[in-house]
XYZ file of C-alpha atoms in Angstrom:
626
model
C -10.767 -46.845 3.008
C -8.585 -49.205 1.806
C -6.843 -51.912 4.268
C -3.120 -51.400 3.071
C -3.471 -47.644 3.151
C -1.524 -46.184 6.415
C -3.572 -44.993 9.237
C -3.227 -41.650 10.656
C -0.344 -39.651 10.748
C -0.189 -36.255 12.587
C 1.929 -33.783 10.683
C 3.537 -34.270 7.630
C 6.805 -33.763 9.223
C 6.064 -37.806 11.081
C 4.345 -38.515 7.788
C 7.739 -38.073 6.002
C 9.569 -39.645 9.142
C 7.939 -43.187 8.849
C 9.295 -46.100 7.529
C 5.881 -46.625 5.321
C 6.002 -43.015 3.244
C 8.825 -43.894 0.575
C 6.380 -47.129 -0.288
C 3.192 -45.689 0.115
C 4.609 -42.560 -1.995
C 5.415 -44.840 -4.693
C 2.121 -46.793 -4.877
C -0.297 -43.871 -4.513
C 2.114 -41.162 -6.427
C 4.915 -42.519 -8.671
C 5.928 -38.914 -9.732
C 5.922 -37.524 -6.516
C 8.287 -40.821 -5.311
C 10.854 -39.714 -8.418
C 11.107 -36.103 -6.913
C 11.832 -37.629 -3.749
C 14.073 -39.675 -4.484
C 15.621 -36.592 -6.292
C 15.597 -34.875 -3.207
C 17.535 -36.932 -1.299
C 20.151 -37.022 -3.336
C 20.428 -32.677 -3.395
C 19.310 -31.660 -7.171
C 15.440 -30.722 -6.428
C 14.741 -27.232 -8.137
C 12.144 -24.952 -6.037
C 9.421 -25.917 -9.025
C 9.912 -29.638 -8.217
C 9.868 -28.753 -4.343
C 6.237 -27.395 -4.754
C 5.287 -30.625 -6.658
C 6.525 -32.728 -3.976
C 4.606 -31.280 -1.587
C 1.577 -30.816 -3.268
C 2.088 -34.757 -3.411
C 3.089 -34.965 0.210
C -0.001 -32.836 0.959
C -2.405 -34.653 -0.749
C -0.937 -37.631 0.607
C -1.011 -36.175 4.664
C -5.004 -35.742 3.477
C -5.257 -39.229 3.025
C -3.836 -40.150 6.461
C -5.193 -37.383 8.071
C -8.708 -38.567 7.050
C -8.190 -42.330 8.163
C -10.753 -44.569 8.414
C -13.454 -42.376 9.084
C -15.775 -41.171 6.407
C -16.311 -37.337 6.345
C -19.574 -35.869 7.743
C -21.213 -32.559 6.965
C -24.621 -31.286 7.589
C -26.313 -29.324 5.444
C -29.498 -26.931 5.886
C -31.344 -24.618 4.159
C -31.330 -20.899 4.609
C -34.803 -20.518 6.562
C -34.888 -17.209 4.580
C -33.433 -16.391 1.697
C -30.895 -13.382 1.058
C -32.259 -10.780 -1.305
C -31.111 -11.817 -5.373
C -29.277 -15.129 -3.902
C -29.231 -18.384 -6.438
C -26.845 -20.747 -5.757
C -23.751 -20.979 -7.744
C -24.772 -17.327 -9.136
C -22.132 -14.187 -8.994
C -23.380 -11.432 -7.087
C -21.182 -8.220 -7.220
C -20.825 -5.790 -5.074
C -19.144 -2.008 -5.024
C -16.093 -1.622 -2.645
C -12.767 -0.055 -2.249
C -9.483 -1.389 -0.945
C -7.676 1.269 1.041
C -3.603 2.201 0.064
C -1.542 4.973 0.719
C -1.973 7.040 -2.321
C -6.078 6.686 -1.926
C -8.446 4.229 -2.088
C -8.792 2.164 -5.135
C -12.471 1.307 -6.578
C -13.123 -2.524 -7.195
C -16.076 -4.979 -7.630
C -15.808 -7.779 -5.674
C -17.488 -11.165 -7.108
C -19.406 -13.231 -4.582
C -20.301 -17.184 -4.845
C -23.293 -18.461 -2.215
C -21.667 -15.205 -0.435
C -18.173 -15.752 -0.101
C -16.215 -13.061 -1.934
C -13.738 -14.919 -4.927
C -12.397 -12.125 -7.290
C -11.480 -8.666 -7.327
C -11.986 -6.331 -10.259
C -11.465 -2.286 -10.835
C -14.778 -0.539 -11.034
C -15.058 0.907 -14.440
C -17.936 3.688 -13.232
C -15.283 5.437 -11.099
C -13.901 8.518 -12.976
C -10.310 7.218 -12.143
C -10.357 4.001 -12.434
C -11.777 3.074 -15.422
C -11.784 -0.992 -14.622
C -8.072 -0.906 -14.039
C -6.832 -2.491 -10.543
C -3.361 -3.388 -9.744
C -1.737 -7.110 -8.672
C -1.929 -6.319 -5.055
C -5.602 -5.765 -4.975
C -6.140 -8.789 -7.666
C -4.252 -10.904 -4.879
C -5.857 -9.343 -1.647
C -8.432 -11.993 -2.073
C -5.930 -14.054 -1.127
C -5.229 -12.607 2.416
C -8.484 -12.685 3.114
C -8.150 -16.274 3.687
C -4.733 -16.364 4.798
C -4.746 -19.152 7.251
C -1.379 -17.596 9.089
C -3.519 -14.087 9.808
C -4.261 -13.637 13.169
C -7.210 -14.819 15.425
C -7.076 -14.162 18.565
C -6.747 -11.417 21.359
C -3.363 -11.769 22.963
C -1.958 -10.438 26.147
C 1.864 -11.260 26.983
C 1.952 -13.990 24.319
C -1.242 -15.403 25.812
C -4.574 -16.065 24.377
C -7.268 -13.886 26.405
C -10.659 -12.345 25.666
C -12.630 -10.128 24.244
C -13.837 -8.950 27.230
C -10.149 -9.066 28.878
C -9.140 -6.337 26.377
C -12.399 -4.081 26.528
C -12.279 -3.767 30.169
C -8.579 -3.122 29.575
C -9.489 -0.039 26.954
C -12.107 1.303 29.565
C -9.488 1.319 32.449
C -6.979 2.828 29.833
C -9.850 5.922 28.886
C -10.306 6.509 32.788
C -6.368 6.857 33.555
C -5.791 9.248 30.497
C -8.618 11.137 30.778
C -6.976 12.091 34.235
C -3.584 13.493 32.342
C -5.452 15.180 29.247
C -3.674 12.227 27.106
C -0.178 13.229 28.138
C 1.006 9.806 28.019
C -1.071 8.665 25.375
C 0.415 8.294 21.564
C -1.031 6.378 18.095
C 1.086 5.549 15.193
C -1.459 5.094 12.161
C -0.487 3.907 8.492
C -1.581 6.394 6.209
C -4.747 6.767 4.584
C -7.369 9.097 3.323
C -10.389 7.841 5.512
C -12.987 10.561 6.583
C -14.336 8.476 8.839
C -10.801 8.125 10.993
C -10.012 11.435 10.793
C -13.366 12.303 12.531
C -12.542 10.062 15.159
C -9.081 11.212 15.734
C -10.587 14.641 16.339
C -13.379 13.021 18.563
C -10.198 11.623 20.429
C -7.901 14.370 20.189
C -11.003 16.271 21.706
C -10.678 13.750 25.290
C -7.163 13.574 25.430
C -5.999 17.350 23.933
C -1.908 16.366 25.121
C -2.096 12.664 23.232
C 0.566 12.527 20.443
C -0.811 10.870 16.789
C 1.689 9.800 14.304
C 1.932 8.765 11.047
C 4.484 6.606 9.421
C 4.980 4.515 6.046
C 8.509 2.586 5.291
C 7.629 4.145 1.495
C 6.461 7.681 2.627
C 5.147 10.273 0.274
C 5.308 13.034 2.916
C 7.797 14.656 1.154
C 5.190 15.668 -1.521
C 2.135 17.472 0.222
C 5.329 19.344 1.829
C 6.440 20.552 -1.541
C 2.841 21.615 -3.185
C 2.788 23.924 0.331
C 5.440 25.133 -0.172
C 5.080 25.875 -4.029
C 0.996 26.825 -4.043
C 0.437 27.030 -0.324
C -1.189 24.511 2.694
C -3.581 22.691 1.696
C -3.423 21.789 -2.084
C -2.245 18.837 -3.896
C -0.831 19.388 -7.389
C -1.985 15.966 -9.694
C -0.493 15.564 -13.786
C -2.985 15.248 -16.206
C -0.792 13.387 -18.609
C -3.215 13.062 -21.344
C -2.679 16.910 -21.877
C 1.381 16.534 -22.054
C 3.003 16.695 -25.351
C 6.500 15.903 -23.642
C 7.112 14.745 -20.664
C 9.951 14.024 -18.597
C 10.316 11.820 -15.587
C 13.429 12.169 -13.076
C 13.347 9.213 -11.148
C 9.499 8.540 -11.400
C 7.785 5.247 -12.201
C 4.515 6.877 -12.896
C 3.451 3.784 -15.344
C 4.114 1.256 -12.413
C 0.457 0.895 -10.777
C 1.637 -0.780 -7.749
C 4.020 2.302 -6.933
C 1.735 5.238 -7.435
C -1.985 3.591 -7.826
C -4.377 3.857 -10.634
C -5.324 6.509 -12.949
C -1.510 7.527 -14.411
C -1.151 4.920 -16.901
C -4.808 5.616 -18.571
C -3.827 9.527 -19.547
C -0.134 8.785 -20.541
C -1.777 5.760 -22.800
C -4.379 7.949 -24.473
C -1.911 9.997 -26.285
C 0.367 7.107 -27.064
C -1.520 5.650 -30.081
C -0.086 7.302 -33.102
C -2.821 7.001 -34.875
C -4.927 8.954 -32.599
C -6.691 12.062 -34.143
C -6.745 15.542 -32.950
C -3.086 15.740 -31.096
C -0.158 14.486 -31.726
C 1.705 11.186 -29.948
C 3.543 12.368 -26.648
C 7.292 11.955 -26.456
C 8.793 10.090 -22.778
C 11.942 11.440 -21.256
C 13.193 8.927 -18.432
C 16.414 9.751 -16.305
C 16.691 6.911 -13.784
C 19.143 4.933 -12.330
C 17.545 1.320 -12.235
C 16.047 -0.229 -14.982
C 11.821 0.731 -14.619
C 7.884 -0.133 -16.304
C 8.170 3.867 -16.973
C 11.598 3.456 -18.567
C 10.951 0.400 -20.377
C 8.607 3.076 -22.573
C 10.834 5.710 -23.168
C 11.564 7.185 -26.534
C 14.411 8.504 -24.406
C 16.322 7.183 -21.859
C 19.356 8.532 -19.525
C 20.587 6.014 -16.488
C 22.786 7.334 -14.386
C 22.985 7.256 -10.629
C 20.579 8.312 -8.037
C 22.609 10.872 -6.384
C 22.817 12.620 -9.379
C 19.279 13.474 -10.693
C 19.689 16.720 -8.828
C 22.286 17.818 -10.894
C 20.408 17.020 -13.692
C 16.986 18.513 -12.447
C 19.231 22.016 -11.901
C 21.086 21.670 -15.636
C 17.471 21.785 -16.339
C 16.137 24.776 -14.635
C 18.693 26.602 -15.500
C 18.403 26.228 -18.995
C 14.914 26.848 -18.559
C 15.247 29.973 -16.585
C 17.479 31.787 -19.212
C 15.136 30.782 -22.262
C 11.838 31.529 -20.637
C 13.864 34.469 -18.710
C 11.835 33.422 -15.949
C 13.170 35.531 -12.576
C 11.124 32.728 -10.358
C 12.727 29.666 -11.569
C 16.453 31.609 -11.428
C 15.806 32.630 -7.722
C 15.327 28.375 -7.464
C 18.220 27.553 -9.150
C 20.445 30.572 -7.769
C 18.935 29.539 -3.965
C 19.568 25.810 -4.892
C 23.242 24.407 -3.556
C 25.002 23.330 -6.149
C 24.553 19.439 -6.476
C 27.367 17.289 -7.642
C 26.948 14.162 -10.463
C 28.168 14.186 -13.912
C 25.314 15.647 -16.245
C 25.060 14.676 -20.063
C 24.840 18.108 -21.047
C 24.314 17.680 -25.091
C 20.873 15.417 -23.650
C 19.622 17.652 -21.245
C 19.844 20.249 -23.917
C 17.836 18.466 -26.151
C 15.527 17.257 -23.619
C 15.091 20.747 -22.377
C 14.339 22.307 -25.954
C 11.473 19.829 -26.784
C 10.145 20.891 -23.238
C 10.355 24.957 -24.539
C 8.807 23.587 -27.648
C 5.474 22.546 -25.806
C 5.534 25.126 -23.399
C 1.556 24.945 -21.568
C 1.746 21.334 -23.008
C 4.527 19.580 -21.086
C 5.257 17.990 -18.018
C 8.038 17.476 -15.535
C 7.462 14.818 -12.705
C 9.756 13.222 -10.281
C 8.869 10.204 -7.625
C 6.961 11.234 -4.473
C 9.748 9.710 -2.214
C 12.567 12.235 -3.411
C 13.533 15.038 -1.350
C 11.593 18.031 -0.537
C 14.069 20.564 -2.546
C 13.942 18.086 -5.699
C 10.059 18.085 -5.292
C 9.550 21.765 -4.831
C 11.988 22.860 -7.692
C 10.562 20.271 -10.217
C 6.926 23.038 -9.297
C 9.529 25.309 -10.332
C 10.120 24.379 -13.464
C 6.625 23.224 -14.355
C 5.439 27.119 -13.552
C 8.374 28.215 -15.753
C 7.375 26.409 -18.608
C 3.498 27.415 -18.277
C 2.629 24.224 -17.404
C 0.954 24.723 -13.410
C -2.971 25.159 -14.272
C -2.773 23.434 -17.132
C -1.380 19.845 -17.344
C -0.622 20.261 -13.449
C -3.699 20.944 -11.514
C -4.035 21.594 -8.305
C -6.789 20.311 -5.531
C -8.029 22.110 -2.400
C -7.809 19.247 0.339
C -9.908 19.713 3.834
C -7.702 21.579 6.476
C -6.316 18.643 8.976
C -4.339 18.611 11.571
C -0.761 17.488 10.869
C 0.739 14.425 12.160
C 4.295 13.183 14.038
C 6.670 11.577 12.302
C 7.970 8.507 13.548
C 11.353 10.030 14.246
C 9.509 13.032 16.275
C 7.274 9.791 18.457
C 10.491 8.088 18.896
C 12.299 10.931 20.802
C 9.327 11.332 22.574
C 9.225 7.613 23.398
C 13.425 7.977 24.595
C 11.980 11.000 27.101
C 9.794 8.004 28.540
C 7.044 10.870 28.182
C 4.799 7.792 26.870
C 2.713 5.372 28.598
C 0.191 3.887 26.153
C 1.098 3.212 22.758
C -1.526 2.130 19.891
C -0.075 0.555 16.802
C -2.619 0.612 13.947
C -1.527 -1.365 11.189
C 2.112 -1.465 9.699
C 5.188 -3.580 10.622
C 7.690 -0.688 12.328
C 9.585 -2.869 14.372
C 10.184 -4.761 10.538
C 10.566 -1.913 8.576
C 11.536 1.628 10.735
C 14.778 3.063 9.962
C 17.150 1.069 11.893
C 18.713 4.227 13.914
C 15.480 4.228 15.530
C 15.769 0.689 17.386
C 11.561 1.004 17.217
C 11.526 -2.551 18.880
C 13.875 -1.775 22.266
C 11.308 1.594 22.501
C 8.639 -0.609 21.883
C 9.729 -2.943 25.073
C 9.998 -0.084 27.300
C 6.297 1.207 26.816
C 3.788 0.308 29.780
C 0.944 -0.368 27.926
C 1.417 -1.701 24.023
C -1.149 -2.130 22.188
C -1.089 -3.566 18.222
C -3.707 -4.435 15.898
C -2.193 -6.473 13.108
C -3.370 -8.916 10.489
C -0.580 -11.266 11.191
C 1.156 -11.777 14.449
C 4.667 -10.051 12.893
C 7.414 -8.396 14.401
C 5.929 -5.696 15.605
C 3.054 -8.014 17.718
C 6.437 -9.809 19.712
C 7.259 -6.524 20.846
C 3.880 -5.403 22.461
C 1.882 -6.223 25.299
C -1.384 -6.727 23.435
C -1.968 -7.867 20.246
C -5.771 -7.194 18.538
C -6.500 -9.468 15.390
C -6.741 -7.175 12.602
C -9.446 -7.568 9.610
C -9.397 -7.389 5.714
C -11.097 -4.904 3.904
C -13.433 -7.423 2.498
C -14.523 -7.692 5.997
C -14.942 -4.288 7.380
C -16.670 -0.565 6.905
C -14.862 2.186 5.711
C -14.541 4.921 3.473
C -11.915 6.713 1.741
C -11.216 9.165 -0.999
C -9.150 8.611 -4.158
C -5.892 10.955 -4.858
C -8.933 13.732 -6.567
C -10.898 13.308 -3.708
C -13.881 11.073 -5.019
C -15.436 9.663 -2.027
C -15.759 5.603 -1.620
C -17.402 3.870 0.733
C -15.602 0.046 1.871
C -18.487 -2.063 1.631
C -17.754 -5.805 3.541
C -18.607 -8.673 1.818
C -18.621 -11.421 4.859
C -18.648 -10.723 8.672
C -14.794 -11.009 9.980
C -13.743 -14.315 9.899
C -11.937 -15.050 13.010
C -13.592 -11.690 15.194
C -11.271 -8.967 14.662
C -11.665 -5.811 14.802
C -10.686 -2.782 12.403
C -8.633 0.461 13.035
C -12.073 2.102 13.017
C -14.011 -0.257 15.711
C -10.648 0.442 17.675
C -10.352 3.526 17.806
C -14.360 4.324 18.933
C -14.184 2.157 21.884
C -10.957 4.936 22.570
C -13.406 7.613 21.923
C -15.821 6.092 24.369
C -18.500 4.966 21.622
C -19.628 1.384 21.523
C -18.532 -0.973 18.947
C -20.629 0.093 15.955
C -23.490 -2.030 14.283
C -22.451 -2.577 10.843
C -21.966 0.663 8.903
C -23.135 3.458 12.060
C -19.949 4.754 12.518
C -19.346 5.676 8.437
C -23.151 6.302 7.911
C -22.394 9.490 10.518
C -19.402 10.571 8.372
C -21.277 10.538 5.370
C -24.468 12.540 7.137
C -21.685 15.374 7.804
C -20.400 15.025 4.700
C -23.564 14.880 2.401
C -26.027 16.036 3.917
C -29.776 15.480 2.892
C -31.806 12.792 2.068
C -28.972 10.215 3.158
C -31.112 7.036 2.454
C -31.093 7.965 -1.083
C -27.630 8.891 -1.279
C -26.300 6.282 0.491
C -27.994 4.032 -1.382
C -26.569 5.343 -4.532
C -23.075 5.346 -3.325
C -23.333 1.637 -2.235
C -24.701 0.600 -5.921
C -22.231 2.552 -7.665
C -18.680 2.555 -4.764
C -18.455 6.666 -4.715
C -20.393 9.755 -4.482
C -20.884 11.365 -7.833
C -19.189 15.229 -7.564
C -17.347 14.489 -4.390
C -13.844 15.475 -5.838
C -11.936 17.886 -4.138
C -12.526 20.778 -5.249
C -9.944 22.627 -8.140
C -8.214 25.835 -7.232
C -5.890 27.789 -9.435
C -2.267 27.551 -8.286
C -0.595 30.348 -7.742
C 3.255 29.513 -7.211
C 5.061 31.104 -4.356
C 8.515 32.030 -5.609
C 10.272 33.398 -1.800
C 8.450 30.245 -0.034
C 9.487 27.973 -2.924
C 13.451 29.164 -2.591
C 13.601 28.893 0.874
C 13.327 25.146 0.807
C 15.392 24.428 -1.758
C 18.049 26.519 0.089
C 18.163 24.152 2.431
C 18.889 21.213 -0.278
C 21.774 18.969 0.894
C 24.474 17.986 -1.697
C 24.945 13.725 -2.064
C 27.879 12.728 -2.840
C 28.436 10.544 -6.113
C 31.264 9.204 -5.530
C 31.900 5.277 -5.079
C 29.409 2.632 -5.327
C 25.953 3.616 -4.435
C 23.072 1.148 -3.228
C 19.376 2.258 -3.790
C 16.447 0.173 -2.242
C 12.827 0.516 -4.483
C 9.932 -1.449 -3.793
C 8.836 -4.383 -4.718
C 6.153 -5.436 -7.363
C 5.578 -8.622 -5.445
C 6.096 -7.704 -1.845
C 5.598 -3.519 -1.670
C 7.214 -2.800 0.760
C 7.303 -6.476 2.477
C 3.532 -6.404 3.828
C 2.242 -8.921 1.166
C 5.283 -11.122 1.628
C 2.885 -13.642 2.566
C 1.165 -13.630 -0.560
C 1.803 -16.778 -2.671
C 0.560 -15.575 -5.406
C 2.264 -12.244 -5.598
C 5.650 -14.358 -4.996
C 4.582 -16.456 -7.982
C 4.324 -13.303 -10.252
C 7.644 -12.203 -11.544
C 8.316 -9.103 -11.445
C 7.656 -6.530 -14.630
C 10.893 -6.066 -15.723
C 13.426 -8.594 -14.236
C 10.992 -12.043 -13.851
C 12.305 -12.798 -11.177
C 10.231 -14.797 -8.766
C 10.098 -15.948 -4.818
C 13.479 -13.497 -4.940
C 15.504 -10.689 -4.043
C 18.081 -9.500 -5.961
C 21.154 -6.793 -5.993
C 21.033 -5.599 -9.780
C 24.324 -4.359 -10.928
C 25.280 -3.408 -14.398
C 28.332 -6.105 -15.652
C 30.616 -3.499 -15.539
C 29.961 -2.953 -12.017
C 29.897 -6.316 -11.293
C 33.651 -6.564 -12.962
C 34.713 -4.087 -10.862
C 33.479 -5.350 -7.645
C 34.746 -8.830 -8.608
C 31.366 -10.769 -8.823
C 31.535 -13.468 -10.410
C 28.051 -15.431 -12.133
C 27.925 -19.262 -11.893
């Protein structure tokens, strides 16, 4: 080290505090001393900000260091891993777990750290594709703000604290059957959890588990039930759709509804393809989307009135096809207010009678149950259910509490023991609720998080949560094709997962590796599992596992008793529609520097929030632009 250089300096904030920092910036960085310079006087742009602290950084290294040289001690592996060459890639089968299903990637390891995500291009959905939240997940992994340690009342504790804490929680609910005892769970298709909850649900027969995601796609299982029946999920198969037409539905936008969409609408969009002819897009929406950014036809207009548009529709439909199923809907459905563009719903509608058995009408998962369950309507109208809409058998489960049905149970102060798994709700629950003052006035609190958020201030104990590049798991895709979540590195700072949690609940030992999912996939396929298993791990999913098809077989009185019950929105004034975000979801990877560095698919805009307004709208309201 130099003599003249600066000894050390704590933080950067007493870096930038000392008298020596504007010289030594100068010497050691002369662009970094112009941006500073520039900063001081108030015109630094948030690109030159980042520059100045990547400076500032590099120069806090320097100080940090001081005068002592850096020591690090090397040894050799005393044996060596299986197929392991330094600086070699190594890739391995996995899945990242969402709400719509898990998503198939290959992760990419260097001297066993894991570096790159990809889609796995075996999986019959997938196809290679992934989407910019699992491309950037690799960044959480080593998110240096994630949390690492156990914490009881704000205060660092121990492992072996909080398991003697579980086993004195098992003993005082096995006492009241579970009465007091509730989970709220994030949604996902996991085998392995769901055998646990039952294992659970067996101990404590009176505990409450509830399920709850800010962007919730309840509303659509509740539909297909009420259209085909329990248990069946109705999935497009756009690459048999001559026309299609999406009311309020970003199907092409991979963060919003996964992978697998985008692949089938593509397929028929060359127009040079051979065999059929080039599908034809149909997008009513109200803000600008990836989905209508391709359509050969486009109709904004406000949220509130897509219903009114969706029943101009059906009852076209209903008196060409002179279909008595689809009339009961739109007789049974309250009639909807919103101005409707009748000479382009007519159109739209004839080109969907023109490809009758070949079409497709879709609308976005969070819409409401009566928009949902007539849209099934008018897909069975026009021929199109068994065909480009098929449905899937899923496994008979028991259905879960909403958050608004825990929270009134929380209010009764029926709860004593509350498990969070996953999920922000004191960040993003409705605000009605007032999740965080319920939150306060449980006993016994219990969150495991990957970051200590909102939701970790407001309970009593606070688990460190762990990637999925760190854990077991399995989960099955939106068909039903099983995956198994294969870890590429032990968790880095000890935490645990939703599955490790919720054994030591069920009174089983925290599992060895993969135990706990090898004994969901014995039940699941059973046989020679060594062989299997095997195969699963080389390839990331069980060949055949799908769910099952069944022919739908649409339930007209069922069907019209839900849309019945269809509440009218008003369209007058000025109305203000929330969507999620490309970068941030749903504000869980708001942490993500690289997802804030991507601008967004259709606006650019980056590190931002914005209130879109048309400039008519913005006339009106008096908003000016600077």
């Amino acid at each position: 080290p130099r003599e003249d250089r600066p000894k050390m300096w704590r933080t950067l904030g007493e870096l930038e505090n000392s008298p020596e920092f504007e010289e030594v910036l100068k010497r050691e960085f002369p662009e970094g001393a112009g941006l500073y310079t520039e900063a001081k006087e108030g015109g630094l742009s948030r690109r030159d900000f980042l520059r100045l602290m990547g400076a500032s950084a590099a120069l806090a290294g320097v100080g940090l260091a001081g005068c002592r040289r850096p020591e690090a001690f090397l040894v050799p592996f005393k044996n060596n891993n299986e197929w392991t060459i330094p600086g070699k890639f190594l890739y391995y089968s996995t899945a990242m777990p969402t709400r719509t299903g898990v998503m198939p990637l290959i992760a990419t390891t260097v001297d066993g750290r894991p570096t790159k995500i990809e889609g796995n291009p075996l999986h019959p959905e997938s196809n290679g594709g992934t989407n910019g939240f699992a491309q950037a997940s690799i960044l959480d992994l080593y998110d240096p703000y994630r949390a690492k340690t156990f914490l009881h009342q704000d205060q660092q504790t121990t492992l072996e604290a909080f398991t003697k804490y579980l086993s004195d929680l098992r003993a005082t609910h096995q006492k009241d059957g579970g009465a007091g005892l509730a989970f709220l769970v994030e949604r996902t298709d996991s085998p392995t959890r769901d055998r646990l909850r039952q294992e659970i649900l067996k101990q404590f027969p009176k505990a409450t588990w509830a399920q709850y995601e800010a962007l919730s796609n309840i509303n659509a299982p509740r539909a297909a039930a009420a259209a085909f029946g329990p248990g069946v999920r109705a999935l497009p198969r756009f690459d048999r759709a001559d026309v299609i037409v999406a009311l309020d539905s970003d199907f092409l936008n991979s963060n919003e509804v996964g992978i697998g969409f985008s692949r089938g609408f593509h397929a028929r969009r060359n127009p040079d393809q051979g065999g059929a002819p080039m599908n034809r897009l149909y997008v009513v929406e109200s803000n600008y989307s990836v989905t209508g950014g391709m359509a050969d036809h486009r109709l904004r207009t406000k949220t509130s009135a897509i219903p009114a548009i969706a029943v101009a529709m059906a009852k076209q439909i209903a008196e060409k096809t002179r279909n008595s199923d689809l009339a009961a809907l739109v007789t049974a459905y309250p009639n909807p207010e919103g101005e409707v563009d009748a000479a382009w719903v007519t159109e739209c509608t004839n080109d969907l009678l023109s490809a009758r058995g070949r079409s497709l009408v879709i609308t976005r998962s969070q819409q409401s149950l009566e928009l949902q369950t007539l849209v099934h309507g008018i897909n069975e109208a026009l021929g199109n259910n068994g065909s480009v809409v098929e449905g899937f058998t899923l496994p008979v489960q028991q259905p879960s509490a909403t958050i608004e049905e825990l929270t009134d149970i929380l209010k009764a102060g029926r709860i004593t023991t509350l498990f969070v798994l996953g999920g922000n709700p004191v960040y993003n629950a409705p605000a009605n609720l007032d999740f965080a003052a319920l939150l306060d006035s449980v006993p016994n609190s219990v969150r495991l998080g990957y970051f200590e958020d909102e939701t970790s201030q407001h309970s009593k104990w606070n688990v460190p949560g762990t990637h999925f590049l760190e854990t077991w798991g399995d989960g099955r895709s939106l068909e039903g094709v099983y995956s198994i979540i294969q870890p590429m590195v032990l968790p880095l700072y000890g935490g645990w997962s939703d599955l490790d949690l919720l054994a030591q609940i069920a009174g089983i030992a925290k599992p060895e590796g993969s135990e706990l999912v090898q004994e969901t996939f014995k039940q699941l396929f059973p046989g020679d599992i060594t062989l299997t298993w095997n195969n699963a791990l080389r390839s990331g999913f069980v060949e055949k596992s799908a769910y099952p098809i069944k022919p739908t077989t649409f339930n007209a009185g069922s069907a019209s008793a839900i849309v019945a019950k269809a509440q009218p929105l008003s369209t007058k004034g000025t109305e203000l529609v929330f969507t999620s975000s490309s970068s941030v979801d749903d504000g869980r990877y708001s942490n993500n520097s690289w997802l804030q560095e991507t601008p967004d698919f259709v606006t650019k805009l980056t590190w931002d929030n914005a209130a879109l307004i048309s400039p008519a709208t913005a006339k009106k309201l008096g908003v000016e632009v600077d």
